[in-house]
mmCIF file of C-alpha atoms in Angstrom:
data_model
loop_
_atom_site.group_PDB
_atom_site.id
_atom_site.type_symbol
_atom_site.label_atom_id
_atom_site.label_comp_id
_atom_site.label_asym_id
_atom_site.label_seq_id
_atom_site.Cartn_x
_atom_site.Cartn_y
_atom_site.Cartn_z
ATOM 1 C CA MET X 1 -0.263 -0.035 0.046
ATOM 2 C CA ILE X 2 1.113 3.719 -0.780
ATOM 3 C CA LYS X 3 3.244 5.105 2.257
ATOM 4 C CA ASN X 4 2.238 8.610 3.902
ATOM 5 C CA LEU X 5 -1.440 8.572 3.607
ATOM 6 C CA LEU X 6 -3.392 11.681 4.514
ATOM 7 C CA THR X 7 -6.342 10.866 6.587
ATOM 8 C CA PRO X 8 -9.396 12.424 5.142
ATOM 9 C CA GLY X 9 -9.455 14.868 8.096
ATOM 10 C CA GLN X 10 -6.010 16.370 7.747
ATOM 11 C CA ALA X 11 -6.867 16.584 3.989
ATOM 12 C CA LEU X 12 -10.073 18.633 4.826
ATOM 13 C CA ARG X 13 -8.248 20.866 7.402
ATOM 14 C CA ARG X 14 -5.436 21.665 3.857
ATOM 15 C CA VAL X 15 -8.771 22.140 1.811
ATOM 16 C CA VAL X 16 -10.004 24.702 4.261
ATOM 17 C CA SER X 17 -6.735 26.100 5.051
ATOM 18 C CA LYS X 18 -6.896 26.341 0.769
ATOM 19 C CA GLU X 19 -4.012 24.585 0.321
ATOM 20 C CA ILE X 20 -4.954 22.540 -2.650
ATOM 21 C CA ALA X 21 -2.263 20.596 -4.220
ATOM 22 C CA PRO X 22 -2.412 20.407 -8.456
ATOM 23 C CA ILE X 23 -2.403 16.576 -7.968
ATOM 24 C CA HIS X 24 -4.534 14.234 -5.746
ATOM 25 C CA ALA X 25 -4.628 10.201 -5.699
ATOM 26 C CA PHE X 26 -7.070 9.160 -3.440
ATOM 27 C CA PHE X 27 -6.740 5.071 -2.618
ATOM 28 C CA GLY X 28 -9.931 3.474 -1.151
ATOM 29 C CA GLN X 29 -13.600 3.445 -2.086
ATOM 30 C CA ASP X 30 -15.667 5.589 0.947
ATOM 31 C CA TYR X 31 -17.560 7.460 -0.862
ATOM 32 C CA PHE X 32 -18.573 9.917 2.076
ATOM 33 C CA PHE X 33 -14.712 10.753 2.336
ATOM 34 C CA GLN X 34 -14.246 11.047 -1.503
ATOM 35 C CA ASP X 35 -17.448 13.388 -2.039
ATOM 36 C CA LEU X 36 -16.104 15.107 1.178
ATOM 37 C CA ILE X 37 -13.065 16.352 -0.494
ATOM 38 C CA PHE X 38 -14.620 16.899 -4.087
ATOM 39 C CA ASP X 39 -16.965 19.255 -2.182
ATOM 40 C CA GLY X 40 -14.160 20.693 -0.334
ATOM 41 C CA ILE X 41 -12.024 21.538 -3.240
ATOM 42 C CA SER X 42 -14.657 22.616 -5.372
ATOM 43 C CA ASP X 43 -15.741 25.149 -3.019
ATOM 44 C CA VAL X 44 -12.816 26.576 -3.117
ATOM 45 C CA VAL X 45 -11.792 26.798 -6.844
ATOM 46 C CA LEU X 46 -14.885 26.145 -8.870
ATOM 47 C CA SER X 47 -17.869 29.492 -8.977
ATOM 48 C CA LYS X 48 -21.156 28.869 -8.095
ATOM 49 C CA ASP X 49 -21.949 27.141 -11.777
ATOM 50 C CA GLU X 50 -18.974 25.377 -12.682
ATOM 51 C CA LYS X 51 -18.999 21.520 -12.442
ATOM 52 C CA LYS X 52 -16.181 19.208 -11.944
ATOM 53 C CA ASP X 53 -15.078 17.138 -15.143
ATOM 54 C CA ILE X 54 -14.881 13.168 -14.338
ATOM 55 C CA PHE X 55 -13.375 10.853 -16.583
ATOM 56 C CA ILE X 56 -14.246 7.003 -15.882
ATOM 57 C CA VAL X 57 -11.525 4.725 -17.688
ATOM 58 C CA GLY X 58 -13.129 2.464 -19.789
ATOM 59 C CA VAL X 59 -16.101 4.239 -20.441
ATOM 60 C CA ASP X 60 -14.029 7.503 -21.320
ATOM 61 C CA LYS X 61 -11.287 7.353 -23.576
ATOM 62 C CA GLU X 62 -7.920 8.369 -22.362
ATOM 63 C CA GLU X 63 -7.228 10.483 -25.604
ATOM 64 C CA GLU X 64 -10.156 12.849 -23.994
ATOM 65 C CA LEU X 65 -8.401 13.118 -20.892
ATOM 66 C CA LEU X 66 -5.194 13.942 -22.243
ATOM 67 C CA ASN X 67 -6.804 16.570 -24.716
ATOM 68 C CA ARG X 68 -8.617 17.941 -21.876
ATOM 69 C CA LEU X 69 -5.206 18.408 -19.749
ATOM 70 C CA ASN X 70 -3.176 20.034 -22.440
ATOM 71 C CA SER X 71 -6.024 22.153 -23.632
ATOM 72 C CA ASN X 72 -4.957 25.979 -23.535
ATOM 73 C CA SER X 73 -7.421 28.829 -22.408
ATOM 74 C CA LEU X 74 -7.333 32.416 -24.040
ATOM 75 C CA PHE X 75 -8.643 32.753 -20.290
ATOM 76 C CA SER X 76 -7.729 31.759 -16.570
ATOM 77 C CA ASN X 77 -10.044 29.281 -15.711
ATOM 78 C CA GLN X 78 -9.777 27.004 -12.563
ATOM 79 C CA SER X 79 -11.178 23.586 -13.310
ATOM 80 C CA ILE X 80 -11.391 19.919 -11.396
ATOM 81 C CA ILE X 81 -10.274 16.890 -13.502
ATOM 82 C CA VAL X 82 -11.726 13.433 -11.684
ATOM 83 C CA VAL X 83 -10.508 10.383 -13.165
ATOM 84 C CA LYS X 84 -11.941 7.238 -11.766
ATOM 85 C CA ASN X 85 -10.710 3.930 -12.121
ATOM 86 C CA ALA X 86 -7.675 5.319 -12.808
ATOM 87 C CA LYS X 87 -5.967 1.936 -12.105
ATOM 88 C CA LYS X 88 -7.271 0.782 -15.714
ATOM 89 C CA ILE X 89 -5.650 3.373 -17.822
ATOM 90 C CA LYS X 90 -3.493 1.624 -20.775
ATOM 91 C CA SER X 91 0.085 1.622 -20.193
ATOM 92 C CA LYS X 92 0.586 3.551 -23.507
ATOM 93 C CA PHE X 93 -0.741 6.849 -21.657
ATOM 94 C CA HIS X 94 1.438 6.001 -18.580
ATOM 95 C CA SER X 95 4.397 8.010 -19.616
ATOM 96 C CA GLU X 96 2.617 11.512 -20.881
ATOM 97 C CA LEU X 97 0.533 11.129 -17.866
ATOM 98 C CA ILE X 98 3.255 10.568 -15.217
ATOM 99 C CA ASP X 99 5.237 13.964 -17.291
ATOM 100 C CA TYR X 100 1.845 16.099 -16.944
ATOM 101 C CA CYS X 101 2.006 15.671 -13.171
ATOM 102 C CA LYS X 102 5.743 16.335 -12.875
ATOM 103 C CA ASN X 103 4.635 19.524 -14.312
ATOM 104 C CA PRO X 104 0.712 20.275 -14.254
ATOM 105 C CA SER X 105 -1.238 23.243 -15.363
ATOM 106 C CA SER X 106 -1.900 26.112 -12.396
ATOM 107 C CA ASP X 107 -5.328 26.058 -13.849
ATOM 108 C CA ASN X 108 -6.392 22.002 -13.273
ATOM 109 C CA PHE X 109 -6.698 20.232 -10.066
ATOM 110 C CA LEU X 110 -6.517 16.386 -11.202
ATOM 111 C CA ILE X 111 -7.502 13.737 -8.958
ATOM 112 C CA PHE X 112 -7.022 10.367 -9.610
ATOM 113 C CA VAL X 113 -8.954 7.660 -7.888
ATOM 114 C CA PHE X 114 -7.811 4.041 -6.837
ATOM 115 C CA ASP X 115 -10.521 2.263 -5.471
ATOM 116 C CA ASP X 116 -8.377 -0.625 -4.322
ATOM 117 C CA PRO X 117 -6.361 1.393 -1.631
ATOM 118 C CA TYR X 118 -3.590 -1.481 -2.273
ATOM 119 C CA SER X 119 -3.195 -0.675 -5.831
ATOM 120 C CA THR X 120 0.048 -0.654 -6.574
ATOM 121 C CA ASN X 121 2.405 -0.586 -9.698
ATOM 122 C CA LYS X 122 5.134 1.057 -11.430
ATOM 123 C CA PHE X 123 2.559 3.878 -12.851
ATOM 124 C CA ILE X 124 0.486 3.972 -9.592
ATOM 125 C CA ASP X 125 3.597 4.596 -7.674
ATOM 126 C CA SER X 126 4.839 7.282 -10.252
ATOM 127 C CA ILE X 127 1.778 9.224 -9.808
ATOM 128 C CA ALA X 128 1.802 8.995 -5.928
ATOM 129 C CA SER X 129 5.296 10.039 -5.559
ATOM 130 C CA VAL X 130 4.119 13.209 -7.318
ATOM 131 C CA SER X 131 0.657 13.709 -5.681
ATOM 132 C CA THR X 132 -1.250 14.068 -2.158
ATOM 133 C CA CYS X 133 -2.280 10.928 -1.782
ATOM 134 C CA VAL X 134 -5.300 10.368 0.700
ATOM 135 C CA ASP X 135 -6.463 7.333 2.346
ATOM 136 C CA MET X 136 -10.139 6.669 1.426
ATOM 137 C CA ARG X 137 -10.379 3.396 3.112
ATOM 138 C CA THR X 138 -13.404 2.797 5.450
ATOM 139 C CA PRO X 139 -12.599 3.481 8.803
ATOM 140 C CA PHE X 140 -12.879 1.029 11.738
ATOM 141 C CA PRO X 141 -16.155 1.829 14.266
ATOM 142 C CA ASN X 142 -14.454 4.437 16.518
ATOM 143 C CA LYS X 143 -13.343 6.933 13.822
ATOM 144 C CA MET X 144 -16.660 6.180 12.092
ATOM 145 C CA LYS X 145 -18.371 7.351 14.764
ATOM 146 C CA GLU X 146 -16.503 10.704 14.494
ATOM 147 C CA TRP X 147 -17.581 11.349 11.208
ATOM 148 C CA VAL X 148 -21.144 10.645 11.815
ATOM 149 C CA LYS X 149 -21.127 12.960 14.356
ATOM 150 C CA TYR X 150 -19.416 15.743 12.030
ATOM 151 C CA TYR X 151 -21.753 15.166 9.740
ATOM 152 C CA SER X 152 -25.022 15.164 12.055
ATOM 153 C CA LYS X 153 -23.421 18.438 13.731
ATOM 154 C CA LYS X 154 -23.012 19.967 10.203
ATOM 155 C CA ASN X 155 -26.945 19.214 9.394
ATOM 156 C CA ASN X 156 -27.905 20.082 13.031
ATOM 157 C CA PHE X 157 -29.128 16.806 13.494
ATOM 158 C CA ASP X 158 -29.536 16.022 17.237
ATOM 159 C CA LEU X 159 -28.575 12.565 17.615
ATOM 160 C CA SER X 160 -26.923 10.591 20.761
ATOM 161 C CA ASP X 161 -24.132 8.461 21.067
ATOM 162 C CA SER X 162 -26.466 5.343 21.570
ATOM 163 C CA ILE X 163 -28.443 5.937 18.552
ATOM 164 C CA ILE X 164 -25.310 6.642 16.291
ATOM 165 C CA ASN X 165 -23.630 3.124 17.850
ATOM 166 C CA LYS X 166 -26.854 1.571 16.660
ATOM 167 C CA LEU X 167 -26.750 3.094 13.013
ATOM 168 C CA ILE X 168 -23.175 1.698 12.872
ATOM 169 C CA ASP X 169 -23.645 -1.611 14.178
ATOM 170 C CA ASN X 170 -26.560 -2.268 11.645
ATOM 171 C CA TYR X 171 -25.359 -0.351 8.765
ATOM 172 C CA GLY X 172 -21.566 0.562 9.350
ATOM 173 C CA ASP X 173 -19.912 -1.650 6.377
ATOM 174 C CA ASN X 174 -19.319 1.890 4.765
ATOM 175 C CA ILE X 175 -20.004 5.489 6.035
ATOM 176 C CA ASN X 176 -22.159 6.255 3.368
ATOM 177 C CA ASN X 177 -24.860 3.538 4.388
ATOM 178 C CA VAL X 178 -24.738 5.121 8.039
ATOM 179 C CA ILE X 179 -25.130 8.477 6.465
ATOM 180 C CA ASN X 180 -28.255 7.559 4.059
ATOM 181 C CA GLU X 181 -30.008 6.185 7.217
ATOM 182 C CA VAL X 182 -29.357 8.960 9.523
ATOM 183 C CA ASP X 183 -30.908 11.328 6.748
ATOM 184 C CA LYS X 184 -33.980 8.887 6.653
ATOM 185 C CA LEU X 185 -34.410 9.032 10.256
ATOM 186 C CA TYR X 186 -34.500 12.774 10.098
ATOM 187 C CA LEU X 187 -37.016 12.648 7.190
ATOM 188 C CA HIS X 188 -39.217 10.041 8.896
ATOM 189 C CA SER X 189 -39.537 11.873 12.503
ATOM 190 C CA SER X 190 -39.256 15.349 11.010
ATOM 191 C CA GLY X 191 -36.718 15.737 13.087
ATOM 192 C CA LYS X 192 -38.185 14.708 16.498
ATOM 193 C CA ILE X 193 -35.530 13.309 18.326
ATOM 194 C CA ASN X 194 -37.901 11.650 20.506
ATOM 195 C CA GLU X 195 -39.458 9.654 18.086
ATOM 196 C CA ILE X 196 -35.693 8.421 16.242
ATOM 197 C CA ASP X 197 -35.343 5.813 18.853
ATOM 198 C CA SER X 198 -38.718 4.023 18.359
ATOM 199 C CA ILE X 199 -38.125 4.315 14.490
ATOM 200 C CA ILE X 200 -34.975 2.809 15.126
ATOM 201 C CA GLU X 201 -36.447 -0.134 17.283
ATOM 202 C CA SER X 202 -39.130 -0.504 14.971
ATOM 203 C CA ASN X 203 -36.838 -1.001 12.180
ATOM 204 C CA THR X 204 -35.967 -5.175 12.395
ATOM 205 C CA TYR X 205 -33.739 -4.995 9.323
ATOM 206 C CA LYS X 206 -30.531 -5.414 10.175
ATOM 207 C CA LYS X 207 -27.609 -6.959 8.035
ATOM 208 C CA GLU X 208 -25.856 -10.397 9.158
ATOM 209 C CA SER X 209 -22.864 -11.741 7.872
ATOM 210 C CA GLN X 210 -21.462 -7.911 7.628
ATOM 211 C CA VAL X 211 -17.826 -8.561 6.295
ATOM 212 C CA TRP X 212 -16.544 -5.303 8.183
ATOM 213 C CA LYS X 213 -17.625 -6.448 11.549
ATOM 214 C CA LEU X 214 -15.422 -9.518 10.740
ATOM 215 C CA LEU X 215 -12.214 -7.151 9.650
ATOM 216 C CA ASP X 216 -12.786 -5.298 13.047
ATOM 217 C CA SER X 217 -12.883 -7.922 15.407
ATOM 218 C CA ILE X 218 -9.623 -9.348 13.425
ATOM 219 C CA GLY X 219 -7.905 -6.146 13.651
ATOM 220 C CA ARG X 220 -8.874 -5.831 17.344
ATOM 221 C CA LYS X 221 -7.573 -9.399 17.611
ATOM 222 C CA ASN X 222 -10.672 -10.326 19.571
ATOM 223 C CA THR X 223 -11.136 -13.921 18.633
ATOM 224 C CA SER X 224 -14.514 -14.786 20.099
ATOM 225 C CA ASP X 225 -16.062 -11.831 18.301
ATOM 226 C CA SER X 226 -14.722 -12.643 14.928
ATOM 227 C CA LEU X 227 -15.860 -16.366 15.094
ATOM 228 C CA THR X 228 -19.854 -15.239 15.557
ATOM 229 C CA THR X 229 -19.636 -12.043 13.256
#
């Protein structure tokens, strides 16, 4: 795995301080974190009506990406270019992309997304060496709780620790699932905190055999939990 990865929190603090590097590489597929940093960079770089450009390798052609990166405008317009499925970029385009990343345009903010956090090869290592690299893996429950609290506070949602713990226990294979449940709770309860507990208790749906729980218990060296998960 790539070394010296920033945590999402560290990356977000840099963005808030407007310390935005021209090249980023995201490793992992927790979409809450990805969207959080995407939106933060967009708020700083783009004007209200502008949108980031998204290239999906395997759907969009690499030539289109290179043309976009190398196009010059008469006006200095900053842009965000997101490259998803970046691991699938064909080898014949590697050297040109690496050369661009070593000397990027001051108008472009380029973000490579590698969903597999353990991706590594000569191309990925070269991109990582000239990028601000961010760990986008789904965190373990204790850190996930902090981010759910952050989201709740940001949106003026009043959730107790016990409610957050229940949501993570039921839906904690990634932050997005938990956030979606938070949104649904507030939608169904109209924001009335006294009704939220009863809504949770009446919802009998609970995922079984959740892989994240097995990984968590193994990571904590809790043998009994790993056997029953």
